[in-house]
DNA sequence: GGTTAGCACTCGAGGGGTTTGAGTGCTAAC
DNA sequence: GTTAGCACTCAAACCCCTCGAGTGCTAACC
């Protein structure tokens, strides 16, 4: 698609623009990048690259700025070697912070987000663990008083969900225990998704003995299960964005910050790429959500038992050091997944 | 302290500045506020007010701007009548949104925050319910597997906290149940605070029969109880701030937004005023936290069973419509408390 | 034929000077 | 005590100019 020299010119421009945020002229390239040709030649190449859609000018006599298409090419052709270089100091800090006991899974992800923002100097995004694919390990009903029952669900990753609900009649304790036992037997090791499906088609009506009670209870269980599947979005380091010249302009800053505050949209975006394993990079125009058309989002997955259960990443102007950030995210991905899986080392019973 | 006319001039300036954000000149006052005196006279009054510390100039020949001291006086002398006028449409929306079932207490507060920001056009702040003063209604230990025990605590407001912890030996189920029963009996209707205190002085060692088991368990219970007392901060509508001319300047915006992202500091601030019942207004310099010295924070309480359990409010530039905002917050305070207490109407058992 | 030097041209950014107008403080008259 | 009048101040807006980093084109070069 591009001959070698064009390629190198384009790389040079991207590299330079990433660190300076200023349009790049031919002279700068010839001076600081060893391409062995004069500015005039570079000008010719630049002109071609512009025609091909890889470069833009801010005005007729300005230097060039990489387009989204250029970043795309840059990211797609990033060589592994370049990506792997991440500061050892950071690597250790990541391991340190993450392995520190954060009792709840949610909290682990939040901590990871905070650290990610601090390390990268970008705003971090993360969606809470998606547990619909994990299995139930324990389910229990407990009476709180005559009309209230507590439902507890523990899944294999150790996450607990509970709800109190009000009944319109009293179910004696021993009966609740019995129902618990039956439920436990029936639901154990099923995924939330499976349960939801089964509930929908009324598969549990077989407990004829407690039919009436169950009719009252099952909707609550369904609701609880559904609730577990609900997704939160964690963000951190919003102010980081304001350090970039791209957001000197208050209107621009406002637009991106409100976009980030619009959590539902972001959740949708992150979930969409949910199962594209590993790093996902969305550059500028590639974002379907209008207010993010001038941003890039880089995310990675975190896993439990080999299954992807969430994404974490960063957002910022399209001009970002993709190589370094991708490397950093890889480290995060590995470490988070490792910590999650270690949560339950003793849990095979 | 101030004669009537000075008072009225000051009010006029504050009123005008609140809506315009521009320094106010003597002519503006005499034209739009019916004080019955000429600009020259007002100039004299203004000069006096400046000397008294109620007004500032931005430069020698500029109009006047109210000082923090002026806002303080303004707020302290706000007449009730002025405060009570809040749009009926909003009042209904507040009631509507809040009374909609938000299953968890935390979520209710978050929703309230979101709405508050939307209504007021300021960034909202809220601290999660402080439960240390509420009483325990139910406590239970459940085995998950041979080495893991689930601890469940339900308090009177219906909030549930649970933790899974790993034991280094197995306690048979019937024994756990028995311990649960004893704990339940001993701890029921005590506040978290009381339990923490009692735990600290080792008051529960009397369960001699299960002494060994308890020694393993009590620390976890303590940890759980402590955990319940941990406080979150919810913010919403950060971008609202960027609409105010005070934050046109990126550096200013950055400084306030980072201050708001520094949740620990804000929690401390809100907790400090925790028990000053009703509305609390902190104006500019009155804030001990340096980065907020140019902001005002207005907060109110929300209650459970007559006890204050949290605060919710807004933050913005010192130039804000205190009268209207205080009125709005009052409505919030009442409605939130009402909804919280209704959660548990059937819970007297 | 690709590369390069040279040159005219473009355009945004920044500096300096002027004008404008909203404001003040002071003084003298009412 | 109040007010009209006036000299004075100062930020903001505007204009104009210069500067310099950049381009594209052309003609010469290897």
XYZ file of C-alpha atoms (C1' of nucleotides) in Angstrom:
758
model
C 0.000 0.000 0.000
C 2.726 2.442 0.937
C 6.325 2.176 -0.180
C 8.927 2.003 2.501
C 9.915 5.651 2.452
C 6.377 6.942 2.651
C 5.890 4.614 5.532
C 8.876 5.978 7.346
C 7.850 9.562 6.717
C 4.407 8.831 8.066
C 5.802 7.117 11.140
C 8.096 10.059 11.751
C 5.218 12.499 11.558
C 3.060 10.443 13.879
C 5.892 9.998 16.310
C 6.654 13.672 16.324
C 3.043 14.744 16.590
C 2.390 12.384 19.482
C 4.922 14.177 21.575
C 4.544 17.751 20.358
C 0.877 18.159 19.447
C 2.040 20.664 16.829
C 1.677 20.303 13.057
C 4.911 18.909 11.642
C 6.839 20.498 8.784
C 9.163 18.871 6.294
C 12.222 20.486 7.784
C 11.568 19.086 11.236
C 11.345 15.580 9.852
C 14.516 15.825 7.804
C 16.376 17.288 10.764
C 15.340 14.902 13.518
C 14.601 11.698 11.674
C 17.373 10.129 9.687
C 15.668 9.558 6.375
C 18.626 10.678 4.245
C 16.607 12.962 2.003
C 16.066 16.700 1.855
C 13.027 18.581 3.091
C 11.919 19.091 -0.492
C 11.682 15.363 -1.060
C 9.826 14.922 2.198
C 7.452 17.642 1.092
C 6.678 15.640 -1.998
C 6.053 12.517 0.041
C 3.885 14.446 2.441
C 1.859 15.797 -0.402
C 1.273 12.234 -1.604
C 0.409 11.034 1.883
C -2.089 13.827 2.207
C -3.708 12.844 -1.044
C -3.947 9.281 0.261
C -5.767 10.512 3.348
C -3.073 9.913 5.931
C -2.293 13.532 6.636
C -4.205 16.753 7.075
C -3.307 20.403 7.110
C -4.809 22.911 9.498
C -4.463 25.655 6.884
C -2.846 26.041 3.471
C 0.644 26.772 4.626
C 0.707 24.777 7.823
C 2.570 21.598 8.691
C 0.874 18.221 8.584
C -1.146 16.394 11.194
C -1.823 12.632 11.113
C -5.369 11.573 10.288
C -7.363 8.840 12.030
C -6.482 6.623 9.098
C -2.808 7.212 9.836
C -3.203 6.211 13.469
C -5.087 3.140 12.380
C -2.249 2.102 10.113
C 0.236 2.910 12.839
C -1.554 0.753 15.381
C -2.123 -2.108 12.977
C 1.513 -2.252 12.005
C 2.959 -1.808 15.474
C 5.651 -4.387 15.906
C 5.524 -6.518 18.983
C 9.012 -5.514 20.038
C 8.023 -1.890 20.323
C 4.983 -2.733 22.351
C 6.658 -4.816 24.980
C 8.768 -2.101 26.543
C 7.139 -0.973 29.759
C 8.923 0.531 32.684
C 9.880 -2.104 35.250
C 9.122 0.268 38.085
C 5.530 0.543 36.924
C 5.248 -3.155 36.373
C 6.115 -3.723 39.982
C 3.750 -1.075 41.228
C 0.937 -2.610 39.232
C 1.592 -6.003 40.729
C 1.902 -4.486 44.168
C -1.300 -2.502 44.141
C -3.397 -5.183 42.563
C -2.255 -8.039 44.706
C -3.060 -6.090 47.841
C -6.230 -7.497 49.221
C -9.252 -5.708 47.859
C -11.923 -7.895 49.275
C -14.501 -7.223 46.614
C -14.049 -7.859 42.949
C -15.605 -4.512 42.106
C -13.125 -2.788 44.276
C -10.204 -4.498 42.661
C -11.307 -3.122 39.332
C -11.762 0.339 40.761
C -8.301 0.281 42.240
C -6.892 -0.934 38.981
C -8.616 1.962 37.227
C -7.174 4.496 39.592
C -3.686 3.140 39.140
C -4.077 2.933 35.396
C -4.998 6.575 35.227
C -2.087 7.543 37.404
C 0.419 5.585 35.371
C -0.772 6.597 31.936
C -1.895 10.160 32.619
C -5.162 9.454 30.883
C -8.680 9.030 32.155
C -9.351 5.390 32.872
C -12.552 3.515 32.126
C -13.617 0.120 33.372
C -16.764 -1.905 33.414
C -17.610 -3.972 36.429
C -17.322 -7.724 36.168
C -19.963 -9.345 34.002
C -21.028 -12.339 35.928
C -23.744 -13.768 33.764
C -21.375 -16.476 32.609
C -20.153 -17.491 36.028
C -21.693 -20.266 38.016
C -23.670 -20.241 41.195
C -22.086 -21.948 44.120
C -24.511 -21.321 46.871
C -28.006 -20.007 47.261
C -29.938 -19.510 50.438
C -33.147 -18.091 51.822
C -33.268 -16.732 55.338
C -36.159 -15.330 57.319
C -35.578 -11.876 58.716
C -38.965 -11.493 60.267
C -42.451 -12.794 59.599
C -42.816 -11.070 56.283
C -39.320 -10.574 55.038
C -36.949 -13.008 53.470
C -33.315 -12.551 52.664
C -32.003 -14.135 49.495
C -28.293 -14.784 49.211
C -26.448 -15.878 46.107
C -22.754 -16.695 46.084
C -21.078 -17.372 42.776
C -17.863 -19.151 41.955
C -15.808 -16.005 41.877
C -16.863 -15.324 45.448
C -19.177 -12.438 44.618
C -22.238 -12.226 46.752
C -25.534 -10.724 45.940
C -28.431 -10.403 48.247
C -31.834 -8.907 48.373
C -34.441 -8.575 51.026
C -37.969 -8.939 49.833
C -41.318 -8.693 51.417
C -43.786 -11.558 51.231
C -47.455 -11.161 51.757
C -47.597 -14.205 53.947
C -45.352 -15.990 56.352
C -43.313 -18.993 55.352
C -42.017 -20.907 58.341
C -38.293 -21.140 58.712
C -37.932 -24.857 58.271
C -39.827 -24.611 55.048
C -37.561 -21.874 53.782
C -34.589 -24.025 54.584
C -36.079 -26.867 52.689
C -36.788 -24.671 49.715
C -33.246 -23.347 49.931
C -31.893 -26.833 49.792
C -33.920 -27.706 46.784
C -32.981 -24.506 45.003
C -29.405 -25.073 45.858
C -29.461 -28.486 44.375
C -31.197 -27.352 41.242
C -29.312 -24.166 40.611
C -25.836 -24.952 41.783
C -23.215 -24.806 39.029
C -25.585 -23.222 36.607
C -24.729 -19.855 35.120
C -26.864 -16.842 35.875
C -27.752 -16.690 32.268
C -28.975 -20.254 32.283
C -31.074 -19.637 35.355
C -32.648 -16.624 33.842
C -33.505 -18.599 30.783
C -34.931 -21.451 32.786
C -36.945 -19.107 34.950
C -38.403 -17.519 31.876
C -39.763 -20.786 30.609
C -40.995 -21.772 34.051
C -38.826 -24.814 34.466
C -38.916 -24.728 38.240
C -42.552 -25.365 38.706
C -41.759 -28.955 39.396
C -41.326 -28.266 43.103
C -44.957 -29.061 43.432
C -44.899 -29.348 47.170
C -44.025 -25.695 47.571
C -45.633 -24.520 44.419
C -47.413 -21.635 45.996
C -44.422 -20.381 47.903
C -42.257 -20.669 44.881
C -44.612 -18.713 42.778
C -44.054 -15.856 45.165
C -40.334 -16.353 45.393
C -39.185 -17.044 41.895
C -39.789 -13.574 40.525
C -37.567 -12.187 43.251
C -34.872 -14.648 42.458
C -35.156 -13.698 38.838
C -34.871 -10.057 39.744
C -31.842 -10.704 41.873
C -30.187 -12.689 39.187
C -30.901 -9.956 36.723
C -29.518 -7.440 39.096
C -26.256 -9.307 39.235
C -25.952 -8.853 35.550
C -26.261 -5.098 35.791
C -23.113 -3.261 34.842
C -21.361 -0.322 36.424
C -18.834 1.963 34.839
C -15.861 3.206 36.806
C -13.917 6.214 35.674
C -10.922 7.857 37.224
C -8.586 10.747 36.550
C -10.939 12.997 34.642
C -8.693 15.969 35.191
C -5.875 14.281 33.368
C -7.606 15.197 30.138
C -7.416 18.877 30.906
C -3.645 18.695 30.716
C -3.694 17.976 27.022
C -3.654 20.932 24.621
C -6.539 19.288 22.748
C -8.766 20.295 25.637
C -7.523 23.819 26.244
C -10.762 24.850 24.695
C -13.448 24.707 27.366
C -16.119 23.628 24.918
C -14.071 20.644 23.855
C -13.357 19.760 27.450
C -17.010 20.013 28.333
C -18.018 17.818 25.481
C -15.647 14.998 26.338
C -16.267 15.171 30.062
C -20.008 15.003 29.588
C -19.522 12.103 27.236
C -17.588 10.322 29.949
C -20.238 11.149 32.511
C -22.790 9.539 30.230
C -22.084 6.140 31.677
C -24.783 4.216 29.871
C -23.338 5.077 26.506
C -19.843 4.134 27.540
C -20.998 0.865 29.025
C -22.615 0.022 25.761
C -19.470 0.855 23.870
C -17.266 -1.212 26.130
C -19.656 -4.126 26.119
C -19.817 -4.129 22.376
C -16.148 -4.932 22.168
C -16.548 -7.255 25.099
C -15.534 -10.448 23.483
C -12.980 -9.241 21.011
C -10.254 -10.765 23.074
C -7.272 -8.724 24.161
C -6.546 -5.131 23.291
C -9.174 -3.142 21.460
C -8.376 0.241 19.960
C -11.032 2.647 18.765
C -9.657 5.667 16.975
C -11.531 8.916 16.459
C -14.122 8.506 13.746
C -14.306 4.814 14.447
C -16.349 5.614 17.522
C -20.022 5.383 16.769
C -20.893 7.630 19.676
C -20.751 11.118 18.234
C -19.187 13.048 21.147
C -16.232 10.674 21.109
C -15.383 11.170 17.474
C -12.273 13.099 18.395
C -11.091 10.629 21.008
C -9.419 7.307 21.075
C -10.274 4.546 23.475
C -7.932 1.676 24.213
C -9.252 -1.178 26.266
C -8.259 -4.627 27.284
C -10.048 -7.525 28.908
C -9.786 -9.130 32.283
C -10.691 -12.724 32.794
C -11.914 -15.211 35.286
C -11.339 -18.904 34.709
C -10.271 -18.097 31.199
C -13.556 -16.334 30.450
C -13.577 -12.622 29.676
C -15.656 -10.930 32.353
C -14.877 -7.257 31.825
C -12.885 -4.519 30.145
C -10.605 -1.810 31.423
C -8.882 0.920 29.483
C -8.263 4.554 28.856
C -9.688 7.417 26.861
C -7.966 10.481 25.488
C -7.301 12.550 22.385
C -6.565 10.574 19.218
C -2.993 11.745 19.519
C -1.729 9.256 22.042
C 1.264 7.021 22.446
C -0.482 3.871 21.335
C 2.614 1.692 21.566
C 3.318 2.525 25.173
C -0.298 2.463 26.245
C -0.989 -0.879 24.657
C 2.028 -2.285 26.436
C 0.812 -0.892 29.746
C -2.651 -2.269 29.272
C -1.297 -5.699 28.525
C 0.410 -5.721 31.881
C -2.811 -4.655 33.550
C -4.811 -7.281 31.788
C -2.505 -10.064 32.883
C -2.186 -8.896 36.441
C -5.849 -8.279 37.056
C -6.808 -11.652 35.692
C -4.165 -13.293 37.794
C -5.362 -11.633 40.972
C -8.975 -12.511 40.264
C -8.153 -16.129 39.763
C -6.082 -16.228 42.907
C -9.003 -14.957 44.941
C -10.353 -18.411 44.896
C -7.387 -20.654 45.062
C -8.791 -22.474 48.064
C -12.248 -22.665 46.596
C -12.253 -25.924 44.844
C -14.395 -27.569 47.509
C -24.217 46.589 61.907
C -25.335 48.044 58.594
C -27.986 50.694 58.243
C -30.950 49.867 56.099
C -29.826 51.592 52.946
C -26.365 50.050 52.982
C -28.064 46.742 53.436
C -30.256 47.276 50.439
C -27.367 48.415 48.289
C -25.420 45.334 49.278
C -28.352 43.058 48.539
C -28.817 44.696 45.178
C -25.187 44.165 44.285
C -25.257 40.551 45.366
C -28.475 39.931 43.522
C -27.149 41.499 40.376
C -23.798 39.767 40.577
C -25.390 36.375 41.098
C -27.085 36.587 37.770
C -24.539 38.508 35.726
C -21.142 37.467 37.082
C -19.949 40.953 36.101
C -18.703 43.649 38.493
C -21.578 45.998 39.297
C -21.394 49.779 38.955
C -23.338 52.424 40.808
C -25.353 53.349 37.760
C -26.640 49.816 37.231
C -27.896 49.692 40.793
C -29.659 53.023 40.657
C -31.241 52.100 37.356
C -32.531 48.620 38.092
C -33.070 48.657 41.821
C -35.516 51.156 43.200
C -33.472 52.747 45.957
C -34.589 56.304 45.240
C -31.123 57.776 45.276
C -28.669 58.827 42.601
C -25.623 56.886 41.461
C -23.402 59.321 43.311
C -25.014 58.447 46.606
C -24.752 54.770 45.855
C -21.109 55.311 45.070
C -20.631 56.707 48.517
C -22.391 53.742 50.084
C -20.374 51.363 48.006
C -17.197 52.982 49.099
C -18.246 52.492 52.718
C -19.247 48.882 52.096
C -15.881 48.249 50.532
C -14.131 49.661 53.542
C -16.204 47.354 55.728
C -15.027 44.362 53.717
C -18.269 43.497 51.950
C -17.188 44.517 48.487
C -14.098 44.219 46.349
C -12.893 45.821 43.167
C -11.079 43.971 40.430
C -9.125 47.107 39.573
C -9.204 50.772 40.576
C -11.910 51.899 38.262
C -13.977 48.748 38.090
C -17.389 47.999 39.504
C -17.816 46.111 42.759
C -17.955 42.407 43.458
C -19.379 40.919 46.687
C -16.860 39.403 49.083
C -17.241 36.111 50.938
C -18.229 38.179 53.939
C -21.066 39.685 51.930
C -22.374 36.283 50.929
C -22.148 35.178 54.534
C -24.287 38.119 55.632
C -26.648 37.496 52.756
C -27.138 33.864 53.688
C -27.450 34.561 57.404
C -30.135 37.154 56.858
C -32.107 35.292 54.221
C -35.737 35.530 55.139
C -37.689 32.334 55.235
C -40.257 33.614 52.795
C -37.666 34.041 50.100
C -36.308 30.599 50.715
C -39.527 28.698 50.435
C -40.269 29.444 46.823
C -39.360 26.418 44.760
C -40.882 25.500 41.480
C -43.804 23.097 41.907
C -42.836 21.233 38.786
C -39.491 20.375 40.330
C -41.028 19.475 43.625
C -43.131 16.887 41.898
C -40.237 15.531 39.923
C -38.208 15.174 43.072
C -40.937 13.236 44.741
C -41.453 11.146 41.658
C -37.863 10.143 41.120
C -37.125 9.460 44.731
C -40.168 7.434 45.514
C -39.490 5.166 42.599
C -38.140 1.971 43.980
C -34.401 2.073 44.228
C -33.797 -1.144 46.014
C -30.623 -0.130 47.743
C -30.199 2.805 50.030
C -26.948 3.727 48.319
C -28.678 3.835 45.027
C -31.397 6.093 46.306
C -28.759 8.600 47.308
C -27.029 8.320 43.974
C -30.267 8.925 42.147
C -31.012 11.867 44.353
C -27.586 13.284 43.532
C -28.141 12.959 39.839
C -31.479 14.687 40.035
C -30.118 17.392 42.288
C -27.423 18.214 39.795
C -29.898 18.293 36.963
C -32.276 20.597 38.776
C -29.746 23.016 40.160
C -27.199 23.018 37.347
C -24.431 22.480 39.829
C -22.261 19.514 40.626
C -23.852 17.440 43.347
C -22.075 15.772 46.224
C -23.388 13.150 48.598
C -21.966 10.842 51.175
C -23.307 7.349 51.481
C -25.410 6.513 54.515
C -23.475 6.363 57.754
C -24.725 3.317 59.494
C -22.651 3.210 62.611
C -25.569 4.508 64.622
C -28.143 2.098 63.293
C -28.951 -1.154 64.960
C -28.353 -4.713 63.922
C -31.420 -6.749 63.283
C -30.028 -9.982 62.103
C -26.685 -11.678 61.971
C -25.902 -15.054 60.536
C -23.064 -17.372 59.689
C -23.374 -19.808 56.820
C -20.965 -22.425 55.592
C -20.107 -22.182 51.925
C -17.693 -25.030 51.882
C -15.384 -26.705 54.350
C -13.150 -23.732 54.799
C -15.289 -20.781 53.950
C -17.928 -19.063 55.969
C -20.337 -16.408 54.866
C -21.186 -13.694 57.369
C -24.383 -11.752 56.879
C -25.427 -8.674 58.769
C -28.782 -6.997 58.287
C -29.445 -3.708 60.000
C -32.660 -1.942 60.820
C -32.650 0.144 57.689
C -32.557 -3.015 55.642
C -28.978 -2.651 54.494
C -27.101 -5.864 54.215
C -23.441 -6.457 54.452
C -21.709 -9.705 53.903
C -18.267 -11.109 53.703
C -16.867 -14.461 52.886
C -13.874 -15.456 54.889
C -11.589 -18.380 54.931
C -11.046 -20.381 58.099
C -8.081 -22.575 58.634
C -10.245 -25.317 60.007
C -13.705 -26.662 59.503
C -16.582 -25.758 61.796
C -19.536 -28.081 61.375
C -22.733 -26.502 60.185
C -24.821 -27.118 63.277
C -22.136 -25.458 65.320
C -22.116 -22.439 63.076
C -25.852 -22.192 63.447
C -25.540 -22.337 67.157
C -22.890 -19.654 67.172
C -25.078 -17.578 64.893
C -27.921 -17.860 67.331
C -25.819 -16.785 70.231
C -24.338 -13.892 68.304
C -27.753 -12.891 67.176
C -29.023 -12.793 70.686
C -26.072 -10.856 71.957
C -25.712 -8.371 69.136
C -29.255 -7.742 68.063
C -30.389 -4.172 68.533
C -26.933 -2.951 69.273
C -25.422 -0.280 67.078
C -22.406 -1.044 64.959
C -20.493 1.427 66.978
C -21.356 -0.332 70.192
C -20.334 -3.672 68.794
C -17.054 -2.334 67.655
C -16.433 -0.949 71.082
C -17.400 -4.186 72.755
C -15.260 -6.208 70.399
C -12.336 -4.015 71.182
C -12.517 -4.735 74.868
C -13.126 -8.420 74.275
C -16.545 -8.584 75.802
C -17.617 -11.603 73.812
C -15.199 -14.041 75.227
C -17.913 -15.339 77.459
C -19.049 -17.847 74.874
C -16.681 -20.228 76.503
C -18.031 -23.271 74.776
C -16.990 -21.994 71.381
C -14.127 -19.952 72.584
C -11.707 -21.240 70.022
C -14.044 -20.812 67.089
C -14.956 -17.376 68.199
C -11.406 -16.310 68.458
C -11.132 -17.053 64.780
C -14.421 -15.443 63.881
C -14.580 -12.274 65.881
C -11.864 -10.446 64.000
C -13.800 -11.017 60.796
C -16.957 -9.741 62.331
C -15.081 -6.698 63.519
C -13.709 -6.161 60.058
C -17.149 -6.480 58.541
C -18.640 -4.083 60.991
C -15.884 -1.630 60.291
C -16.445 -2.042 56.626
C -20.055 -1.044 57.039
C -18.913 2.202 58.474
C -16.809 3.022 55.443
C -18.076 5.973 53.496
C -18.409 6.569 49.792
C -18.742 9.867 48.008
C -21.062 10.232 45.058
C -20.681 13.101 42.648
C -22.684 13.956 39.598
C -22.809 16.642 36.933
C -19.174 17.634 36.917
C -19.563 19.313 33.559
C -22.125 21.686 34.957
C -19.273 23.651 36.480
C -17.725 24.297 33.116
C -20.756 26.346 32.156
C -19.945 29.032 34.680
C -17.702 31.887 33.589
C -15.684 31.365 36.771
C -14.288 28.217 35.183
C -13.610 29.484 31.685
C -10.030 29.366 32.696
C -8.797 25.798 32.261
C -6.475 26.002 35.237
C -9.333 26.983 37.511
C -11.477 24.217 36.106
C -8.719 21.699 36.581
C -8.186 22.734 40.132
C -11.814 22.410 41.166
C -12.383 19.195 39.277
C -9.358 17.572 40.843
C -10.529 18.767 44.209
C -13.836 17.046 43.578
C -12.103 13.897 42.420
C -10.207 13.860 45.686
C -12.996 12.008 47.389
C -11.309 11.426 50.717
C -10.958 15.126 51.350
C -14.561 15.823 50.459
C -15.811 12.997 52.625
C -13.944 14.483 55.514
C -15.434 17.884 54.855
C -18.963 16.570 54.607
C -18.582 14.404 57.664
C -17.301 17.291 59.698
C -20.578 19.110 59.267
C -22.354 15.821 59.701
C -24.333 16.623 62.742
C -24.988 20.305 62.268
C -28.583 19.589 61.522
C -30.239 20.942 58.415
C -28.649 23.143 55.797
C -24.968 23.871 56.017
C -23.376 26.547 53.873
C -19.633 26.895 53.449
C -18.594 29.982 51.566
C -15.235 30.474 49.874
C -12.565 31.145 52.451
C -14.569 29.309 55.048
C -13.467 26.073 53.459
C -10.439 24.681 55.186
C -9.466 22.642 52.159
C -7.296 24.966 50.127
C -8.432 24.084 46.580
C -12.012 24.891 47.530
C -11.301 28.385 48.776
C -13.046 29.868 45.783
C -16.083 27.616 45.983
C -19.169 27.380 48.040
C -20.673 24.148 49.234
C -24.270 23.870 50.365
C -25.345 20.650 51.965
C -28.255 19.253 53.835
C -28.853 16.112 55.837
C -30.930 13.047 55.273
C -32.246 11.036 58.116
C -33.325 7.634 59.192
C -35.533 7.215 62.243
C -34.892 10.820 63.100
C -31.141 10.272 63.123
C -28.950 12.057 60.599
C -27.238 9.405 58.523
C -25.789 11.368 55.630
C -25.386 14.608 53.716
C -26.177 15.636 50.183
C -25.547 18.949 48.491
C -23.918 20.929 45.759
C -20.664 22.681 44.994
C -20.004 25.655 42.752
C -18.495 29.109 42.544
C -19.159 31.385 45.537
C -21.454 33.351 43.293
C -24.551 31.193 43.545
C -28.221 31.711 44.135
C -28.161 30.705 47.773
C -31.825 31.420 48.368
C -33.054 29.188 45.607
C -30.549 26.460 46.238
C -31.268 26.303 49.930
C -34.942 25.996 49.141
C -34.272 23.194 46.700
C -32.085 21.336 49.142
C -34.738 21.534 51.806
C -37.121 19.747 49.522
C -34.527 17.099 48.846
C -33.772 16.622 52.480
C -37.401 16.058 53.378
C -38.141 13.767 50.491
C -35.091 11.582 50.838
C -35.682 11.092 54.532
C -39.277 10.268 53.907
C -38.442 7.660 51.299
C -35.804 6.074 53.509
C -38.196 5.745 56.377
C -40.862 4.284 54.161
C -38.513 1.554 53.054
C -39.213 -0.167 56.269
C -42.797 0.545 57.068
C -43.534 -3.148 57.422
C -40.418 -3.797 59.401
C -41.526 -3.391 62.915
C -41.490 -7.145 63.552
C 13.530 10.392 -13.439
C 13.975 11.055 -8.919
C 16.178 14.613 -5.887
C 17.203 19.065 -4.443
C 17.971 24.255 -4.049
C 15.737 28.410 -4.495
C 12.028 31.413 -4.251
C 7.469 33.463 -3.957
C 3.587 32.982 -1.379
C 0.298 31.952 2.730
C -1.304 32.385 7.090
C -1.517 32.220 12.168
C 0.568 34.099 16.226
C 2.232 37.803 18.685
C 3.384 42.622 19.722
C 2.273 47.541 19.996
C -0.726 51.395 19.760
C -5.262 53.448 19.846
C -10.000 53.851 20.952
C -13.928 53.003 23.692
C -16.790 52.869 27.555
C -17.899 51.529 31.990
C -16.556 52.641 36.014
C -14.530 55.443 39.968
C -13.434 59.491 43.384
C -13.622 64.173 44.305
C -15.522 68.770 44.523
C -18.771 72.175 44.658
C -23.468 73.404 44.533
C -28.196 72.327 46.027
C -27.103 64.635 53.366
C -27.646 64.405 48.279
C -26.458 65.168 43.707
C -24.414 66.943 39.206
C -20.293 67.458 36.950
C -15.834 66.373 35.714
C -11.231 64.457 35.493
C -9.208 60.217 35.738
C -8.366 54.960 35.310
C -8.168 50.735 33.205
C -9.538 46.461 30.790
C -11.199 44.991 26.514
C -11.577 45.358 21.690
C -9.656 46.498 17.587
C -6.393 47.369 14.041
C -2.134 47.017 11.979
C 2.181 45.284 11.395
C 5.886 42.012 11.651
C 7.710 37.521 12.030
C 8.515 32.929 10.939
C 7.271 28.426 9.987
C 5.419 26.334 6.602
C 3.986 25.239 1.659
C 4.095 24.446 -3.629
C 6.333 25.210 -7.785
C 10.125 25.517 -10.964
C 14.437 24.756 -12.731
C 18.784 22.724 -12.154
C 21.378 18.570 -10.789
C 23.118 13.716 -10.611
